[in-house]
Amino acid sequence: MPNPQGTKPHETAVYTHGHHESVLRSHTWRTAANSAAYLLGSLKPHMRILDIGCGPGTITTDLAELVPDGHVTGVDNAAEVLERARATAGERGLRNVDFAVADVNALEYPDATFCVVHAHQVLQHLGDPVGALREMLRVTKPGGFVAVRESDYAAMTWYPEVPGMDDWLDLYERVARANGGEPDAGRRLKSWALAAGLTDVTATSSNWTYSTPAEREWWSGLWADRTVASSYAGRAVEGGHATHEQLGAISDTWREWGRREDGWFAVLHGEILCRKPVA
């Protein structure tokens, strides 16, 4: 059964990025192929899927196309971004997908509702990722899957060593942790899953790599903009982690890295695919 009224956990962390255009520029690039490949081989056409933290819905709608006889529900705690997700589904003519506001800490679904419960880069922004995994497991059917992929900021690596890039990483990790999250979530996923009571856990990793001129321009540009104009920028200043001038310098550093012909950046992700016991 859903968590009873009056006993719902309260989210203690603050979403670091917000939904500035520079953030959505990144999120709308994501697909099932480049962000959930570890899960795709386990999907069946009839499956019912819950996509947690769906954002603008690009992964969600890809999953819906992969389960034509099933159904996908995308949920997010920000109602405004769901309008973008609904538009994405409408543009693709999908009828087996819907979207709703929800909190992963207290999902309004009965036990054993979904064949797959999926989350991409969500747990790193939560105060209690283990509790969230328990809730994801609760709404998963026996024999179904909990599937999670998380980036790991400290494991991100780049070349060349443009002065100021280390300042960006240090600042981001301080802001994210001050907001109550864990930016190095990828390496912790297996540990969190075991702590949540998941027993059949397959842990893997994969990465995004940006190296071509177009990729460098896109990746460096969105971080340059995010550093000075997003909710992350506001929280960095309000929390006393950086001044506007320091943010401007980091933004310039990102653009400098993007102009480097030998530029290369890799984003490591940890992944877990967990099967819920049948009995």
CSV table of C-alpha atoms in Angstrom, one decimal:
chain,number,residue,atom,x,y,z
A,1,MET,CA,0.0,0.0,0.0
A,2,PRO,CA,1.1,3.6,-0.4
A,3,ASN,CA,2.7,5.3,2.6
A,4,PRO,CA,-0.1,6.4,4.9
A,5,GLN,CA,-0.9,10.1,5.3
A,6,GLY,CA,1.0,11.8,8.1
A,7,THR,CA,4.0,9.5,7.9
A,8,LYS,CA,5.6,10.6,4.7
A,9,PRO,CA,9.4,11.3,4.8
A,10,HIS,CA,10.3,14.9,4.2
A,11,GLU,CA,13.0,15.7,1.6
A,12,THR,CA,15.9,17.4,3.3
A,13,ALA,CA,18.0,18.1,0.3
A,14,VAL,CA,17.7,20.9,-2.3
A,15,TYR,CA,17.9,20.2,-6.0
A,16,THR,CA,21.2,21.9,-6.9
A,17,HIS,CA,20.7,22.6,-10.6
A,18,GLY,CA,17.1,23.9,-10.9
A,19,HIS,CA,15.5,24.1,-14.3
A,20,HIS,CA,17.4,27.0,-16.0
A,21,GLU,CA,17.6,26.7,-19.8
A,22,SER,CA,21.3,25.6,-19.5
A,23,VAL,CA,20.2,22.7,-17.3
A,24,LEU,CA,17.4,21.6,-19.7
A,25,ARG,CA,19.8,21.9,-22.6
A,26,SER,CA,21.7,19.0,-20.9
A,27,HIS,CA,18.6,17.1,-19.8
A,28,THR,CA,16.9,17.1,-23.2
A,29,TRP,CA,20.0,15.6,-24.8
A,30,ARG,CA,19.6,12.5,-22.8
A,31,THR,CA,18.2,9.3,-24.4
A,32,ALA,CA,17.6,5.8,-23.3
A,33,ALA,CA,20.5,4.8,-25.5
A,34,ASN,CA,23.0,7.2,-24.0
A,35,SER,CA,21.7,7.2,-20.5
A,36,ALA,CA,20.0,3.8,-19.8
A,37,ALA,CA,21.8,1.3,-22.0
A,38,TYR,CA,22.4,-1.0,-19.1
A,39,LEU,CA,18.7,-1.5,-18.6
A,40,LEU,CA,17.5,-1.9,-22.2
A,41,GLY,CA,18.3,-5.6,-22.5
A,42,SER,CA,15.9,-6.4,-19.6
A,43,LEU,CA,12.9,-4.6,-21.1
A,44,LYS,CA,9.9,-6.5,-22.5
A,45,PRO,CA,7.1,-5.0,-24.7
A,46,HIS,CA,4.4,-5.5,-22.1
A,47,MET,CA,6.2,-3.8,-19.1
A,48,ARG,CA,4.8,-1.1,-16.9
A,49,ILE,CA,7.6,1.4,-16.0
A,50,LEU,CA,8.0,4.2,-13.5
A,51,ASP,CA,10.6,6.8,-14.5
A,52,ILE,CA,11.5,8.9,-11.4
A,53,GLY,CA,12.9,12.4,-11.9
A,54,CYS,CA,11.9,12.3,-15.5
A,55,GLY,CA,12.5,16.0,-16.2
A,56,PRO,CA,11.7,17.0,-19.8
A,57,GLY,CA,10.9,13.4,-20.6
A,58,THR,CA,13.3,12.4,-23.3
A,59,ILE,CA,14.4,9.2,-21.6
A,60,THR,CA,10.8,8.5,-20.6
A,61,THR,CA,9.4,8.7,-24.1
A,62,ASP,CA,12.2,6.5,-25.4
A,63,LEU,CA,11.3,3.9,-22.8
A,64,ALA,CA,7.6,4.2,-23.9
A,65,GLU,CA,8.6,3.4,-27.5
A,66,LEU,CA,10.5,0.3,-26.2
A,67,VAL,CA,7.4,-1.1,-24.4
A,68,PRO,CA,4.6,-0.6,-27.0
A,69,ASP,CA,2.3,-3.0,-25.3
A,70,GLY,CA,3.1,-1.6,-21.8
A,71,HIS,CA,2.9,1.8,-20.2
A,72,VAL,CA,5.4,4.4,-18.8
A,73,THR,CA,4.7,6.9,-16.1
A,74,GLY,CA,7.2,9.8,-15.7
A,75,VAL,CA,7.2,11.6,-12.4
A,76,ASP,CA,9.1,14.7,-11.2
A,77,ASN,CA,8.7,16.9,-8.1
A,78,ALA,CA,8.7,20.0,-10.3
A,79,ALA,CA,5.4,20.5,-12.0
A,80,GLU,CA,6.7,23.1,-14.5
A,81,VAL,CA,9.1,20.7,-16.2
A,82,LEU,CA,6.4,18.1,-16.8
A,83,GLU,CA,4.8,20.4,-19.4
A,84,ARG,CA,7.9,20.0,-21.5
A,85,ALA,CA,7.7,16.3,-21.0
A,86,ARG,CA,4.1,16.1,-22.1
A,87,ALA,CA,4.9,18.2,-25.2
A,88,THR,CA,7.7,15.8,-26.0
A,89,ALA,CA,5.4,12.8,-25.8
A,90,GLY,CA,2.8,14.6,-27.9
A,91,GLU,CA,5.3,15.4,-30.6
A,92,ARG,CA,6.2,11.7,-30.8
A,93,GLY,CA,2.5,10.7,-30.9
A,94,LEU,CA,2.9,8.4,-27.9
A,95,ARG,CA,-0.3,7.1,-26.2
A,96,ASN,CA,1.3,4.8,-23.6
A,97,VAL,CA,2.9,7.4,-21.4
A,98,ASP,CA,1.7,9.8,-18.8
A,99,PHE,CA,3.3,12.3,-16.3
A,100,ALA,CA,2.6,13.3,-12.8
A,101,VAL,CA,4.1,15.2,-9.9
A,102,ALA,CA,5.5,12.8,-7.3
A,103,ASP,CA,8.1,12.5,-4.5
A,104,VAL,CA,10.4,9.5,-4.6
A,105,ASN,CA,10.4,9.5,-0.8
A,106,ALA,CA,6.7,8.8,-0.6
A,107,LEU,CA,5.3,7.5,-3.9
A,108,GLU,CA,1.5,7.4,-4.2
A,109,TYR,CA,1.4,4.0,-5.8
A,110,PRO,CA,0.5,0.6,-4.2
A,111,ASP,CA,3.0,-2.0,-3.5
A,112,ALA,CA,4.2,-4.1,-6.5
A,113,THR,CA,2.8,-1.8,-9.2
A,114,PHE,CA,5.6,-1.5,-11.8
A,115,CYS,CA,7.8,-4.0,-13.7
A,116,VAL,CA,10.6,-1.5,-13.7
A,117,VAL,CA,11.3,1.5,-11.5
A,118,HIS,CA,14.0,3.7,-13.1
A,119,ALA,CA,15.9,6.8,-12.0
A,120,HIS,CA,18.7,8.7,-13.7
A,121,GLN,CA,20.8,11.2,-11.8
A,122,VAL,CA,18.2,11.5,-9.0
A,123,LEU,CA,19.7,9.9,-5.9
A,124,GLN,CA,22.6,12.3,-5.8
A,125,HIS,CA,20.2,15.1,-5.1
A,126,LEU,CA,18.4,13.4,-2.1
A,127,GLY,CA,19.0,13.6,1.6
A,128,ASP,CA,18.2,9.9,2.1
A,129,PRO,CA,19.1,7.9,-1.1
A,130,VAL,CA,18.8,4.6,0.8
A,131,GLY,CA,15.2,5.4,1.9
A,132,ALA,CA,14.4,6.4,-1.7
A,133,LEU,CA,15.7,3.0,-2.9
A,134,ARG,CA,13.5,1.2,-0.4
A,135,GLU,CA,10.5,3.1,-1.7
A,136,MET,CA,11.4,2.3,-5.3
A,137,LEU,CA,11.7,-1.4,-4.3
A,138,ARG,CA,8.3,-1.2,-2.6
A,139,VAL,CA,6.4,-0.3,-5.8
A,140,THR,CA,8.3,-2.8,-7.9
A,141,LYS,CA,6.7,-6.1,-8.7
A,142,PRO,CA,8.4,-9.3,-7.6
A,143,GLY,CA,10.7,-10.3,-10.4
A,144,GLY,CA,10.9,-6.7,-11.6
A,145,PHE,CA,13.8,-4.3,-11.6
A,146,VAL,CA,15.0,-1.2,-9.8
A,147,ALA,CA,17.4,0.5,-12.2
A,148,VAL,CA,19.5,3.6,-11.2
A,149,ARG,CA,22.3,5.5,-12.9
A,150,GLU,CA,24.3,8.2,-11.1
A,151,SER,CA,27.2,10.4,-12.2
A,152,ASP,CA,30.3,10.7,-10.0
A,153,TYR,CA,31.8,14.2,-10.0
A,154,ALA,CA,35.1,13.4,-8.3
A,155,ALA,CA,35.7,10.7,-11.0
A,156,MET,CA,35.0,13.1,-13.9
A,157,THR,CA,38.2,13.8,-15.8
A,158,TRP,CA,39.3,16.1,-18.6
A,159,TYR,CA,42.2,17.3,-20.6
A,160,PRO,CA,44.0,19.7,-20.9
A,161,GLU,CA,44.4,21.0,-17.4
A,162,VAL,CA,43.1,24.5,-18.0
A,163,PRO,CA,43.6,26.5,-14.9
A,164,GLY,CA,40.4,27.0,-13.0
A,165,MET,CA,38.7,23.7,-13.9
A,166,ASP,CA,39.7,22.2,-10.5
A,167,ASP,CA,38.1,25.2,-8.9
A,168,TRP,CA,34.8,24.4,-10.7
A,169,LEU,CA,34.9,20.8,-9.4
A,170,ASP,CA,35.7,21.9,-5.9
A,171,LEU,CA,33.0,24.5,-5.9
A,172,TYR,CA,30.3,22.2,-7.3
A,173,GLU,CA,31.0,19.5,-4.8
A,174,ARG,CA,30.8,22.0,-1.9
A,175,VAL,CA,27.5,23.5,-3.1
A,176,ALA,CA,25.9,20.1,-3.7
A,177,ARG,CA,26.8,18.8,-0.3
A,178,ALA,CA,25.7,22.0,1.4
A,179,ASN,CA,22.3,21.4,-0.4
A,180,GLY,CA,22.2,18.0,1.3
A,181,GLY,CA,23.1,15.8,-1.7
A,182,GLU,CA,26.0,13.6,-2.6
A,183,PRO,CA,27.7,14.5,-5.9
A,184,ASP,CA,29.9,11.4,-5.8
A,185,ALA,CA,26.9,9.1,-6.0
A,186,GLY,CA,28.0,6.8,-8.7
A,187,ARG,CA,30.6,5.0,-6.6
A,188,ARG,CA,28.1,4.6,-3.7
A,189,LEU,CA,25.2,3.0,-5.6
A,190,LYS,CA,26.0,-0.6,-4.9
A,191,SER,CA,26.5,0.2,-1.2
A,192,TRP,CA,23.2,2.2,-1.0
A,193,ALA,CA,21.3,-0.7,-2.8
A,194,LEU,CA,22.6,-3.3,-0.3
A,195,ALA,CA,21.7,-1.0,2.6
A,196,ALA,CA,18.2,-0.6,1.2
A,197,GLY,CA,17.8,-4.4,1.3
A,198,LEU,CA,18.3,-5.1,-2.4
A,199,THR,CA,20.0,-8.5,-2.7
A,200,ASP,CA,20.2,-9.3,-6.5
A,201,VAL,CA,22.4,-6.3,-7.5
A,202,THR,CA,24.3,-6.0,-10.8
A,203,ALA,CA,26.7,-3.0,-10.6
A,204,THR,CA,28.2,-1.6,-13.8
A,205,SER,CA,29.5,1.7,-15.1
A,206,SER,CA,29.5,3.7,-18.3
A,207,ASN,CA,30.4,7.2,-19.4
A,208,TRP,CA,29.6,10.2,-21.5
A,209,THR,CA,32.6,11.6,-23.5
A,210,TYR,CA,32.8,15.0,-25.1
A,211,SER,CA,35.7,15.6,-27.6
A,212,THR,CA,34.5,16.8,-31.0
A,213,PRO,CA,34.3,20.5,-31.7
A,214,ALA,CA,30.5,20.4,-31.5
A,215,GLU,CA,30.5,18.3,-28.3
A,216,ARG,CA,33.1,20.6,-26.6
A,217,GLU,CA,31.1,23.7,-27.6
A,218,TRP,CA,27.9,22.2,-26.2
A,219,TRP,CA,29.3,20.8,-23.0
A,220,SER,CA,31.4,23.8,-22.1
A,221,GLY,CA,28.7,26.3,-23.1
A,222,LEU,CA,26.0,24.8,-20.9
A,223,TRP,CA,28.4,24.7,-17.9
A,224,ALA,CA,29.6,28.2,-18.6
A,225,ASP,CA,26.0,29.4,-18.6
A,226,ARG,CA,24.9,27.3,-15.6
A,227,THR,CA,27.8,28.6,-13.5
A,228,VAL,CA,26.6,32.2,-13.7
A,229,ALA,CA,22.8,32.0,-14.4
A,230,SER,CA,21.2,28.9,-12.9
A,231,SER,CA,19.9,28.1,-9.4
A,232,TYR,CA,23.3,26.5,-8.8
A,233,ALA,CA,24.9,29.9,-9.3
A,234,GLY,CA,22.4,31.5,-6.9
A,235,ARG,CA,23.0,28.9,-4.2
A,236,ALA,CA,26.8,29.2,-4.6
A,237,VAL,CA,26.6,32.9,-3.8
A,238,GLU,CA,23.9,32.8,-1.2
A,239,GLY,CA,25.7,30.0,0.6
A,240,GLY,CA,29.0,31.9,0.7
A,241,HIS,CA,30.8,29.4,-1.4
A,242,ALA,CA,31.7,31.9,-4.2
A,243,THR,CA,31.4,35.5,-5.3
A,244,HIS,CA,29.8,36.6,-8.6
A,245,GLU,CA,33.3,37.4,-9.7
A,246,GLN,CA,34.6,33.9,-8.9
A,247,LEU,CA,31.7,32.4,-10.8
A,248,GLY,CA,32.4,34.6,-13.8
A,249,ALA,CA,36.0,33.4,-13.8
A,250,ILE,CA,35.0,29.7,-13.7
A,251,SER,CA,32.5,30.4,-16.5
A,252,ASP,CA,35.3,31.9,-18.6
A,253,THR,CA,37.5,28.8,-17.8
A,254,TRP,CA,34.8,26.5,-19.2
A,255,ARG,CA,34.7,28.5,-22.4
A,256,GLU,CA,38.5,28.4,-22.6
A,257,TRP,CA,38.5,24.6,-22.2
A,258,GLY,CA,35.8,24.3,-24.9
A,259,ARG,CA,38.0,26.2,-27.4
A,260,ARG,CA,40.9,23.8,-26.9
A,261,GLU,CA,41.4,21.6,-30.0
A,262,ASP,CA,42.7,18.8,-27.8
A,263,GLY,CA,39.9,19.1,-25.3
A,264,TRP,CA,38.4,15.9,-23.9
A,265,PHE,CA,36.0,15.4,-21.0
A,266,ALA,CA,34.5,12.1,-19.6
A,267,VAL,CA,31.6,11.8,-17.1
A,268,LEU,CA,31.7,8.5,-15.3
A,269,HIS,CA,28.4,6.9,-14.1
A,270,GLY,CA,27.8,4.1,-11.7
A,271,GLU,CA,24.8,1.9,-12.5
A,272,ILE,CA,22.8,-0.7,-10.6
A,273,LEU,CA,20.2,-3.1,-12.0
A,274,CYS,CA,18.5,-4.9,-9.1
A,275,ARG,CA,15.9,-7.7,-9.5
A,276,LYS,CA,13.3,-7.9,-6.8
A,277,PRO,CA,12.9,-11.5,-5.4
A,278,VAL,CA,9.9,-13.4,-6.5
A,279,ALA,CA,9.3,-14.8,-3.0
